[in-house]
Amino acid sequence: MIMENNESNMVTIHVMGKSHEVPGDLTIMKAMEYAGHQFRRGSGCRGGYCGACATIYRTKGSYKLLGALACQKMVEDDMYIAQIPFSPAEKKSYDINDLRADANAFMVHYPEISRCLSCNTCTKACPQDIMVMDYVQAALRGDVSEAAKLSFDCISCGLCAIRCPAEIVPYNIAQLARRLYSKYVDGPAEHVLEKLKEVEEGKFDAEIAELQSLDREALKERYETREKRL
Amino acid sequence: MRLPYYPGCTLKTDAQNFETSTLEAAKTLDIELVELPRWNCCGTVHALAKDDVIHYLAPIRNLIRVDEMIANGEIEDGKLVTQCVMCWNTIKRANTAALEDPDKMEKIRGIMEKEPEYSGKVEVLHFLELLKEKGWETITGAVKLPLEGLKVAPYYGCLLLRPREFALDDPDNPRIIEDLLEALGAEVVDLAYKSKCCGAYHAVHMKEVSAELSHKILSQANEMGADMVVTACPLCEFNLGKRQHEIKKLHPEFSSIPVVYYTQLMALAFGLNEEATAFEENTPDPRPLLAEKGLIMER
Ligand code: SF4
Ligand code: SF4
Ligand code: SF4
Ligand code: SF4
Ligand code: FES
């Protein structure tokens, strides 16, 4: 009994060539499930955080190939949809301790970034509205802070990488930029180090021991009232 | 005077002394160079292939950023100042070529989509041209430490003077760096090889080619009694300066000679500090010679 009374709001989507009638107020992911597809790959958090549900689509009458996260984007009438659950990309292994926060770190591991054409195709493809070209360019000139800041919301969905005519994998650049930033620019988080020290010194041992002694009901009660006790 | 400035990646990485000396020297002359927001690589030589549209996106995009600065009231003049000769050459030529070819401009616009239309009104200036515009008397007026007794050989390399129609000065007999050096009080040594190629990117694959060419240029400077060579290009600085050990391998009798950016001599003559002159980043080190000439303190 799924929304049979809601017919006026039905739209047609085309998933890998096959057409389906689905309610228009669903996300691409839910609409595909409604149509009988099961997500084995290409779905994770369902909340726009994990980047697993990269999708490309076109709408009728438009030459534009667009990208979206299936768990975020609402269906539209006459949407032609294909999932990109995985984008093959060469990922380099490096020891962050051997690198320096400069342009060379990027050039050595991902020399293809020097092929960037400044075409901005990556930016247009990004479902997170990130200025992808700008962070690739920042990395190219060794501005690690800028590259890390601009790419902060990147969820490695891979849509930019499959569109880049220079075959750059921007999210690998972004990841390296943020790692370099946290290691060499931002430095260690003092408050975490302090907490760690407190843990090691046994500051919380008594509390943990007490929790371990509680039975299931008491733990449940503690959990439910945790906000009040804070 | 407030002007947008396009640094290019080399001035941010391997030629930082070119950038610091430029910015500090400009400040002395009351020129405020504002780094172009969101600049991308100029596209270098790729941009200049005739029938190629996609490589034009990079230089034109930078020019759109200048339009935006004008629209935001951040600058008055539609000028873009560059320093790396390669950036200057590329952006200037792309600017002209795109404007002369409306079809190409239309295609570029179509591919860029989200960018506003380029006004076509930006003038691309090399820093040397800006200095000439200011007037050599103004430069002399800012000199605190005339470079008296310093014999300097200007080396233009290729990109400031080629292709002819884009040359920043008379391609057969350029004077602009000479005029600047004289304004700073230095003695000019005129090299016949001042616009011969230094080997450019052959330095990557065929080191000996660059080493032989650079050897010719530098030997002439030595023979003519120059104390040092000045250049406006990070690649020339690399081939002529940092690669002198390669020359020594082929010509053991070669005696090394410092190679610096012209802006470093400006910073020195303007009496700016060591951070601005940044001579410690040059190889061979020009400081012993400058100390001998009494232009910097013995350390
Ligand atoms: S930058 Fe690329 S990988 Fe990251 S979210 Fe945007 S499109 Fe996805
Ligand atoms: S799509 Fe690729 S080539 Fe184009 S701007 Fe982005 S990274 Fe550069
Ligand atoms: S040459 Fe490039 S732009 Fe033209 S059709 Fe092929 S991929 Fe597309
Ligand atoms: S010419 Fe060289 S320095 Fe200038 S932006 Fe292009 S690659 Fe960078
Ligand atoms: S499922 Fe995680 S972002 Fe869509």
JSON list of N, CA, C and O in Angstrom, two decimals, chain B residues 69-113:
[
{"chain": "B", "resi": 69, "resn": "MET", "atom": "N", "xyz": [37.74, 41.94, -10.14]},
{"chain": "B", "resi": 69, "resn": "MET", "atom": "CA", "xyz": [38.33, 42.90, -9.20]},
{"chain": "B", "resi": 69, "resn": "MET", "atom": "C", "xyz": [37.86, 44.31, -9.52]},
{"chain": "B", "resi": 69, "resn": "MET", "atom": "O", "xyz": [37.62, 45.11, -8.62]},
{"chain": "B", "resi": 70, "resn": "ILE", "atom": "N", "xyz": [37.74, 44.61, -10.81]},
{"chain": "B", "resi": 70, "resn": "ILE", "atom": "CA", "xyz": [37.26, 45.95, -11.19]},
{"chain": "B", "resi": 70, "resn": "ILE", "atom": "C", "xyz": [35.80, 46.10, -10.76]},
{"chain": "B", "resi": 70, "resn": "ILE", "atom": "O", "xyz": [35.42, 47.09, -10.14]},
{"chain": "B", "resi": 71, "resn": "ALA", "atom": "N", "xyz": [35.00, 45.07, -11.06]},
{"chain": "B", "resi": 71, "resn": "ALA", "atom": "CA", "xyz": [33.58, 45.12, -10.71]},
{"chain": "B", "resi": 71, "resn": "ALA", "atom": "C", "xyz": [33.39, 45.28, -9.20]},
{"chain": "B", "resi": 71, "resn": "ALA", "atom": "O", "xyz": [32.47, 45.96, -8.75]},
{"chain": "B", "resi": 72, "resn": "ASN", "atom": "N", "xyz": [34.27, 44.68, -8.40]},
{"chain": "B", "resi": 72, "resn": "ASN", "atom": "CA", "xyz": [34.17, 44.79, -6.94]},
{"chain": "B", "resi": 72, "resn": "ASN", "atom": "C", "xyz": [34.77, 46.09, -6.42]},
{"chain": "B", "resi": 72, "resn": "ASN", "atom": "O", "xyz": [34.85, 46.28, -5.21]},
{"chain": "B", "resi": 73, "resn": "GLY", "atom": "N", "xyz": [35.26, 46.92, -7.32]},
{"chain": "B", "resi": 73, "resn": "GLY", "atom": "CA", "xyz": [35.86, 48.18, -6.90]},
{"chain": "B", "resi": 73, "resn": "GLY", "atom": "C", "xyz": [37.19, 48.00, -6.20]},
{"chain": "B", "resi": 73, "resn": "GLY", "atom": "O", "xyz": [37.64, 48.89, -5.48]},
{"chain": "B", "resi": 74, "resn": "GLU", "atom": "N", "xyz": [37.84, 46.85, -6.40]},
{"chain": "B", "resi": 74, "resn": "GLU", "atom": "CA", "xyz": [39.13, 46.63, -5.72]},
{"chain": "B", "resi": 74, "resn": "GLU", "atom": "C", "xyz": [40.28, 47.32, -6.43]},
{"chain": "B", "resi": 74, "resn": "GLU", "atom": "O", "xyz": [41.31, 47.60, -5.83]},
{"chain": "B", "resi": 75, "resn": "ILE", "atom": "N", "xyz": [40.13, 47.52, -7.73]},
{"chain": "B", "resi": 75, "resn": "ILE", "atom": "CA", "xyz": [41.16, 48.20, -8.50]},
{"chain": "B", "resi": 75, "resn": "ILE", "atom": "C", "xyz": [40.48, 49.11, -9.51]},
{"chain": "B", "resi": 75, "resn": "ILE", "atom": "O", "xyz": [39.31, 48.96, -9.80]},
{"chain": "B", "resi": 76, "resn": "GLU", "atom": "N", "xyz": [41.24, 50.08, -10.04]},
{"chain": "B", "resi": 76, "resn": "GLU", "atom": "CA", "xyz": [40.66, 50.99, -11.01]},
{"chain": "B", "resi": 76, "resn": "GLU", "atom": "C", "xyz": [40.99, 50.59, -12.43]},
{"chain": "B", "resi": 76, "resn": "GLU", "atom": "O", "xyz": [40.14, 50.44, -13.28]},
{"chain": "B", "resi": 77, "resn": "ASP", "atom": "N", "xyz": [42.30, 50.39, -12.67]},
{"chain": "B", "resi": 77, "resn": "ASP", "atom": "CA", "xyz": [42.73, 50.10, -14.04]},
{"chain": "B", "resi": 77, "resn": "ASP", "atom": "C", "xyz": [42.57, 48.64, -14.37]},
{"chain": "B", "resi": 77, "resn": "ASP", "atom": "O", "xyz": [42.82, 47.78, -13.55]},
{"chain": "B", "resi": 78, "resn": "GLY", "atom": "N", "xyz": [42.21, 48.36, -15.61]},
{"chain": "B", "resi": 78, "resn": "GLY", "atom": "CA", "xyz": [42.14, 46.98, -16.07]},
{"chain": "B", "resi": 78, "resn": "GLY", "atom": "C", "xyz": [43.50, 46.49, -16.50]},
{"chain": "B", "resi": 78, "resn": "GLY", "atom": "O", "xyz": [43.72, 46.20, -17.67]},
{"chain": "B", "resi": 79, "resn": "LYS", "atom": "N", "xyz": [44.42, 46.44, -15.54]},
{"chain": "B", "resi": 79, "resn": "LYS", "atom": "CA", "xyz": [45.76, 45.97, -15.86]},
{"chain": "B", "resi": 79, "resn": "LYS", "atom": "C", "xyz": [46.09, 44.77, -15.03]},
{"chain": "B", "resi": 79, "resn": "LYS", "atom": "O", "xyz": [45.65, 44.66, -13.89]},
{"chain": "B", "resi": 80, "resn": "LEU", "atom": "N", "xyz": [46.89, 43.87, -15.58]},
{"chain": "B", "resi": 80, "resn": "LEU", "atom": "CA", "xyz": [47.36, 42.74, -14.82]},
{"chain": "B", "resi": 80, "resn": "LEU", "atom": "C", "xyz": [48.88, 42.71, -14.92]},
{"chain": "B", "resi": 80, "resn": "LEU", "atom": "O", "xyz": [49.44, 42.67, -16.01]},
{"chain": "B", "resi": 81, "resn": "VAL", "atom": "N", "xyz": [49.53, 42.76, -13.77]},
{"chain": "B", "resi": 81, "resn": "VAL", "atom": "CA", "xyz": [50.99, 42.76, -13.76]},
{"chain": "B", "resi": 81, "resn": "VAL", "atom": "C", "xyz": [51.51, 41.35, -13.56]},
{"chain": "B", "resi": 81, "resn": "VAL", "atom": "O", "xyz": [51.04, 40.63, -12.67]},
{"chain": "B", "resi": 82, "resn": "THR", "atom": "N", "xyz": [52.46, 40.94, -14.39]},
{"chain": "B", "resi": 82, "resn": "THR", "atom": "CA", "xyz": [53.07, 39.62, -14.21]},
{"chain": "B", "resi": 82, "resn": "THR", "atom": "C", "xyz": [54.57, 39.79, -14.10]},
{"chain": "B", "resi": 82, "resn": "THR", "atom": "O", "xyz": [55.11, 40.82, -14.49]},
{"chain": "B", "resi": 83, "resn": "GLN", "atom": "N", "xyz": [55.21, 38.77, -13.59]},
{"chain": "B", "resi": 83, "resn": "GLN", "atom": "CA", "xyz": [56.65, 38.86, -13.41]},
{"chain": "B", "resi": 83, "resn": "GLN", "atom": "C", "xyz": [57.37, 37.73, -14.13]},
{"chain": "B", "resi": 83, "resn": "GLN", "atom": "O", "xyz": [58.30, 37.96, -14.88]},
{"chain": "B", "resi": 84, "resn": "CYS", "atom": "N", "xyz": [56.93, 36.48, -13.91]},
{"chain": "B", "resi": 84, "resn": "CYS", "atom": "CA", "xyz": [57.53, 35.35, -14.63]},
{"chain": "B", "resi": 84, "resn": "CYS", "atom": "C", "xyz": [57.34, 35.61, -16.12]},
{"chain": "B", "resi": 84, "resn": "CYS", "atom": "O", "xyz": [56.24, 35.86, -16.58]},
{"chain": "B", "resi": 85, "resn": "VAL", "atom": "N", "xyz": [58.41, 35.58, -16.90]},
{"chain": "B", "resi": 85, "resn": "VAL", "atom": "CA", "xyz": [58.30, 35.92, -18.32]},
{"chain": "B", "resi": 85, "resn": "VAL", "atom": "C", "xyz": [57.39, 34.95, -19.07]},
{"chain": "B", "resi": 85, "resn": "VAL", "atom": "O", "xyz": [56.74, 35.31, -20.04]},
{"chain": "B", "resi": 86, "resn": "MET", "atom": "N", "xyz": [57.37, 33.73, -18.58]},
{"chain": "B", "resi": 86, "resn": "MET", "atom": "CA", "xyz": [56.56, 32.72, -19.25]},
{"chain": "B", "resi": 86, "resn": "MET", "atom": "C", "xyz": [55.08, 33.03, -19.04]},
{"chain": "B", "resi": 86, "resn": "MET", "atom": "O", "xyz": [54.28, 32.94, -19.98]},
{"chain": "B", "resi": 87, "resn": "CYS", "atom": "N", "xyz": [54.71, 33.40, -17.83]},
{"chain": "B", "resi": 87, "resn": "CYS", "atom": "CA", "xyz": [53.31, 33.76, -17.55]},
{"chain": "B", "resi": 87, "resn": "CYS", "atom": "C", "xyz": [52.93, 34.97, -18.41]},
{"chain": "B", "resi": 87, "resn": "CYS", "atom": "O", "xyz": [51.85, 35.02, -19.01]},
{"chain": "B", "resi": 88, "resn": "TRP", "atom": "N", "xyz": [53.82, 35.95, -18.42]},
{"chain": "B", "resi": 88, "resn": "TRP", "atom": "CA", "xyz": [53.54, 37.18, -19.15]},
{"chain": "B", "resi": 88, "resn": "TRP", "atom": "C", "xyz": [53.30, 36.88, -20.62]},
{"chain": "B", "resi": 88, "resn": "TRP", "atom": "O", "xyz": [52.30, 37.28, -21.21]},
{"chain": "B", "resi": 89, "resn": "ASN", "atom": "N", "xyz": [54.23, 36.14, -21.19]},
{"chain": "B", "resi": 89, "resn": "ASN", "atom": "CA", "xyz": [54.16, 35.80, -22.61]},
{"chain": "B", "resi": 89, "resn": "ASN", "atom": "C", "xyz": [52.88, 35.03, -22.93]},
{"chain": "B", "resi": 89, "resn": "ASN", "atom": "O", "xyz": [52.15, 35.34, -23.88]},
{"chain": "B", "resi": 90, "resn": "THR", "atom": "N", "xyz": [52.57, 34.06, -22.10]},
{"chain": "B", "resi": 90, "resn": "THR", "atom": "CA", "xyz": [51.40, 33.22, -22.35]},
{"chain": "B", "resi": 90, "resn": "THR", "atom": "C", "xyz": [50.10, 34.00, -22.23]},
{"chain": "B", "resi": 90, "resn": "THR", "atom": "O", "xyz": [49.23, 33.95, -23.11]},
{"chain": "B", "resi": 91, "resn": "ILE", "atom": "N", "xyz": [49.96, 34.72, -21.12]},
{"chain": "B", "resi": 91, "resn": "ILE", "atom": "CA", "xyz": [48.68, 35.41, -20.88]},
{"chain": "B", "resi": 91, "resn": "ILE", "atom": "C", "xyz": [48.48, 36.53, -21.90]},
{"chain": "B", "resi": 91, "resn": "ILE", "atom": "O", "xyz": [47.39, 36.72, -22.43]},
{"chain": "B", "resi": 92, "resn": "LYS", "atom": "N", "xyz": [49.57, 37.23, -22.21]},
{"chain": "B", "resi": 92, "resn": "LYS", "atom": "CA", "xyz": [49.45, 38.33, -23.16]},
{"chain": "B", "resi": 92, "resn": "LYS", "atom": "C", "xyz": [49.08, 37.81, -24.55]},
{"chain": "B", "resi": 92, "resn": "LYS", "atom": "O", "xyz": [48.19, 38.35, -25.22]},
{"chain": "B", "resi": 93, "resn": "ARG", "atom": "N", "xyz": [49.74, 36.75, -24.97]},
{"chain": "B", "resi": 93, "resn": "ARG", "atom": "CA", "xyz": [49.46, 36.23, -26.31]},
{"chain": "B", "resi": 93, "resn": "ARG", "atom": "C", "xyz": [48.06, 35.62, -26.38]},
{"chain": "B", "resi": 93, "resn": "ARG", "atom": "O", "xyz": [47.36, 35.78, -27.38]},
{"chain": "B", "resi": 94, "resn": "ALA", "atom": "N", "xyz": [47.66, 34.94, -25.33]},
{"chain": "B", "resi": 94, "resn": "ALA", "atom": "CA", "xyz": [46.33, 34.35, -25.32]},
{"chain": "B", "resi": 94, "resn": "ALA", "atom": "C", "xyz": [45.28, 35.46, -25.35]},
{"chain": "B", "resi": 94, "resn": "ALA", "atom": "O", "xyz": [44.26, 35.36, -26.05]},
{"chain": "B", "resi": 95, "resn": "ASN", "atom": "N", "xyz": [45.53, 36.53, -24.63]},
{"chain": "B", "resi": 95, "resn": "ASN", "atom": "CA", "xyz": [44.63, 37.68, -24.59]},
{"chain": "B", "resi": 95, "resn": "ASN", "atom": "C", "xyz": [44.42, 38.22, -26.00]},
{"chain": "B", "resi": 95, "resn": "ASN", "atom": "O", "xyz": [43.29, 38.40, -26.46]},
{"chain": "B", "resi": 96, "resn": "THR", "atom": "N", "xyz": [45.51, 38.46, -26.69]},
{"chain": "B", "resi": 96, "resn": "THR", "atom": "CA", "xyz": [45.43, 39.00, -28.04]},
{"chain": "B", "resi": 96, "resn": "THR", "atom": "C", "xyz": [44.75, 38.03, -29.00]},
{"chain": "B", "resi": 96, "resn": "THR", "atom": "O", "xyz": [43.83, 38.39, -29.73]},
{"chain": "B", "resi": 97, "resn": "ALA", "atom": "N", "xyz": [45.21, 36.77, -28.97]},
{"chain": "B", "resi": 97, "resn": "ALA", "atom": "CA", "xyz": [44.69, 35.79, -29.91]},
{"chain": "B", "resi": 97, "resn": "ALA", "atom": "C", "xyz": [43.19, 35.60, -29.72]},
{"chain": "B", "resi": 97, "resn": "ALA", "atom": "O", "xyz": [42.43, 35.53, -30.69]},
{"chain": "B", "resi": 98, "resn": "ALA", "atom": "N", "xyz": [42.75, 35.57, -28.48]},
{"chain": "B", "resi": 98, "resn": "ALA", "atom": "CA", "xyz": [41.33, 35.34, -28.22]},
{"chain": "B", "resi": 98, "resn": "ALA", "atom": "C", "xyz": [40.49, 36.52, -28.72]},
{"chain": "B", "resi": 98, "resn": "ALA", "atom": "O", "xyz": [39.40, 36.34, -29.25]},
{"chain": "B", "resi": 99, "resn": "LEU", "atom": "N", "xyz": [41.02, 37.73, -28.54]},
{"chain": "B", "resi": 99, "resn": "LEU", "atom": "CA", "xyz": [40.26, 38.90, -28.94]},
{"chain": "B", "resi": 99, "resn": "LEU", "atom": "C", "xyz": [40.19, 39.03, -30.45]},
{"chain": "B", "resi": 99, "resn": "LEU", "atom": "O", "xyz": [39.22, 39.55, -31.01]},
{"chain": "B", "resi": 100, "resn": "GLU", "atom": "N", "xyz": [41.23, 38.55, -31.12]},
{"chain": "B", "resi": 100, "resn": "GLU", "atom": "CA", "xyz": [41.25, 38.65, -32.58]},
{"chain": "B", "resi": 100, "resn": "GLU", "atom": "C", "xyz": [40.36, 37.60, -33.23]},
{"chain": "B", "resi": 100, "resn": "GLU", "atom": "O", "xyz": [40.11, 37.64, -34.41]},
{"chain": "B", "resi": 101, "resn": "ASP", "atom": "N", "xyz": [39.93, 36.63, -32.45]},
{"chain": "B", "resi": 101, "resn": "ASP", "atom": "CA", "xyz": [39.19, 35.52, -33.03]},
{"chain": "B", "resi": 101, "resn": "ASP", "atom": "C", "xyz": [37.87, 35.33, -32.27]},
{"chain": "B", "resi": 101, "resn": "ASP", "atom": "O", "xyz": [37.79, 34.58, -31.31]},
{"chain": "B", "resi": 102, "resn": "PRO", "atom": "N", "xyz": [36.82, 36.06, -32.69]},
{"chain": "B", "resi": 102, "resn": "PRO", "atom": "CA", "xyz": [35.55, 36.02, -31.96]},
{"chain": "B", "resi": 102, "resn": "PRO", "atom": "C", "xyz": [34.94, 34.61, -31.88]},
{"chain": "B", "resi": 102, "resn": "PRO", "atom": "O", "xyz": [34.33, 34.27, -30.87]},
{"chain": "B", "resi": 103, "resn": "ASP", "atom": "N", "xyz": [35.18, 33.80, -32.91]},
{"chain": "B", "resi": 103, "resn": "ASP", "atom": "CA", "xyz": [34.65, 32.44, -32.87]},
{"chain": "B", "resi": 103, "resn": "ASP", "atom": "C", "xyz": [35.26, 31.66, -31.72]},
{"chain": "B", "resi": 103, "resn": "ASP", "atom": "O", "xyz": [34.57, 30.96, -30.97]},
{"chain": "B", "resi": 104, "resn": "LYS", "atom": "N", "xyz": [36.55, 31.82, -31.60]},
{"chain": "B", "resi": 104, "resn": "LYS", "atom": "CA", "xyz": [37.24, 31.11, -30.53]},
{"chain": "B", "resi": 104, "resn": "LYS", "atom": "C", "xyz": [36.73, 31.60, -29.17]},
{"chain": "B", "resi": 104, "resn": "LYS", "atom": "O", "xyz": [36.47, 30.82, -28.27]},
{"chain": "B", "resi": 105, "resn": "MET", "atom": "N", "xyz": [36.55, 32.94, -29.07]},
{"chain": "B", "resi": 105, "resn": "MET", "atom": "CA", "xyz": [36.09, 33.51, -27.82]},
{"chain": "B", "resi": 105, "resn": "MET", "atom": "C", "xyz": [34.70, 32.95, -27.47]},
{"chain": "B", "resi": 105, "resn": "MET", "atom": "O", "xyz": [34.42, 32.65, -26.30]},
{"chain": "B", "resi": 106, "resn": "GLU", "atom": "N", "xyz": [33.87, 32.78, -28.48]},
{"chain": "B", "resi": 106, "resn": "GLU", "atom": "CA", "xyz": [32.53, 32.26, -28.28]},
{"chain": "B", "resi": 106, "resn": "GLU", "atom": "C", "xyz": [32.58, 30.83, -27.75]},
{"chain": "B", "resi": 106, "resn": "GLU", "atom": "O", "xyz": [31.87, 30.45, -26.82]},
{"chain": "B", "resi": 107, "resn": "LYS", "atom": "N", "xyz": [33.48, 30.04, -28.35]},
{"chain": "B", "resi": 107, "resn": "LYS", "atom": "CA", "xyz": [33.65, 28.66, -27.91]},
{"chain": "B", "resi": 107, "resn": "LYS", "atom": "C", "xyz": [34.16, 28.59, -26.47]},
{"chain": "B", "resi": 107, "resn": "LYS", "atom": "O", "xyz": [33.67, 27.82, -25.66]},
{"chain": "B", "resi": 108, "resn": "ILE", "atom": "N", "xyz": [35.11, 29.45, -26.18]},
{"chain": "B", "resi": 108, "resn": "ILE", "atom": "CA", "xyz": [35.68, 29.48, -24.83]},
{"chain": "B", "resi": 108, "resn": "ILE", "atom": "C", "xyz": [34.57, 29.80, -23.82]},
{"chain": "B", "resi": 108, "resn": "ILE", "atom": "O", "xyz": [34.43, 29.14, -22.80]},
{"chain": "B", "resi": 109, "resn": "ARG", "atom": "N", "xyz": [33.75, 30.79, -24.19]},
{"chain": "B", "resi": 109, "resn": "ARG", "atom": "CA", "xyz": [32.65, 31.19, -23.31]},
{"chain": "B", "resi": 109, "resn": "ARG", "atom": "C", "xyz": [31.70, 30.01, -23.09]},
{"chain": "B", "resi": 109, "resn": "ARG", "atom": "O", "xyz": [31.27, 29.74, -21.98]},
{"chain": "B", "resi": 110, "resn": "GLY", "atom": "N", "xyz": [31.40, 29.30, -24.16]},
{"chain": "B", "resi": 110, "resn": "GLY", "atom": "CA", "xyz": [30.49, 28.16, -24.08]},
{"chain": "B", "resi": 110, "resn": "GLY", "atom": "C", "xyz": [31.00, 27.08, -23.14]},
{"chain": "B", "resi": 110, "resn": "GLY", "atom": "O", "xyz": [30.24, 26.51, -22.37]},
{"chain": "B", "resi": 111, "resn": "ILE", "atom": "N", "xyz": [32.29, 26.82, -23.20]},
{"chain": "B", "resi": 111, "resn": "ILE", "atom": "CA", "xyz": [32.84, 25.75, -22.37]},
{"chain": "B", "resi": 111, "resn": "ILE", "atom": "C", "xyz": [32.94, 26.18, -20.91]},
{"chain": "B", "resi": 111, "resn": "ILE", "atom": "O", "xyz": [32.73, 25.41, -20.00]},
{"chain": "B", "resi": 112, "resn": "MET", "atom": "N", "xyz": [33.23, 27.46, -20.71]},
{"chain": "B", "resi": 112, "resn": "MET", "atom": "CA", "xyz": [33.41, 27.93, -19.33]},
{"chain": "B", "resi": 112, "resn": "MET", "atom": "C", "xyz": [32.11, 27.98, -18.55]},
{"chain": "B", "resi": 112, "resn": "MET", "atom": "O", "xyz": [32.09, 27.77, -17.35]},
{"chain": "B", "resi": 113, "resn": "GLU", "atom": "N", "xyz": [31.01, 28.29, -19.24]},
{"chain": "B", "resi": 113, "resn": "GLU", "atom": "CA", "xyz": [29.69, 28.36, -18.62]},
{"chain": "B", "resi": 113, "resn": "GLU", "atom": "C", "xyz": [29.61, 29.26, -17.40]},
{"chain": "B", "resi": 113, "resn": "GLU", "atom": "O", "xyz": [29.20, 30.37, -17.48]}
]
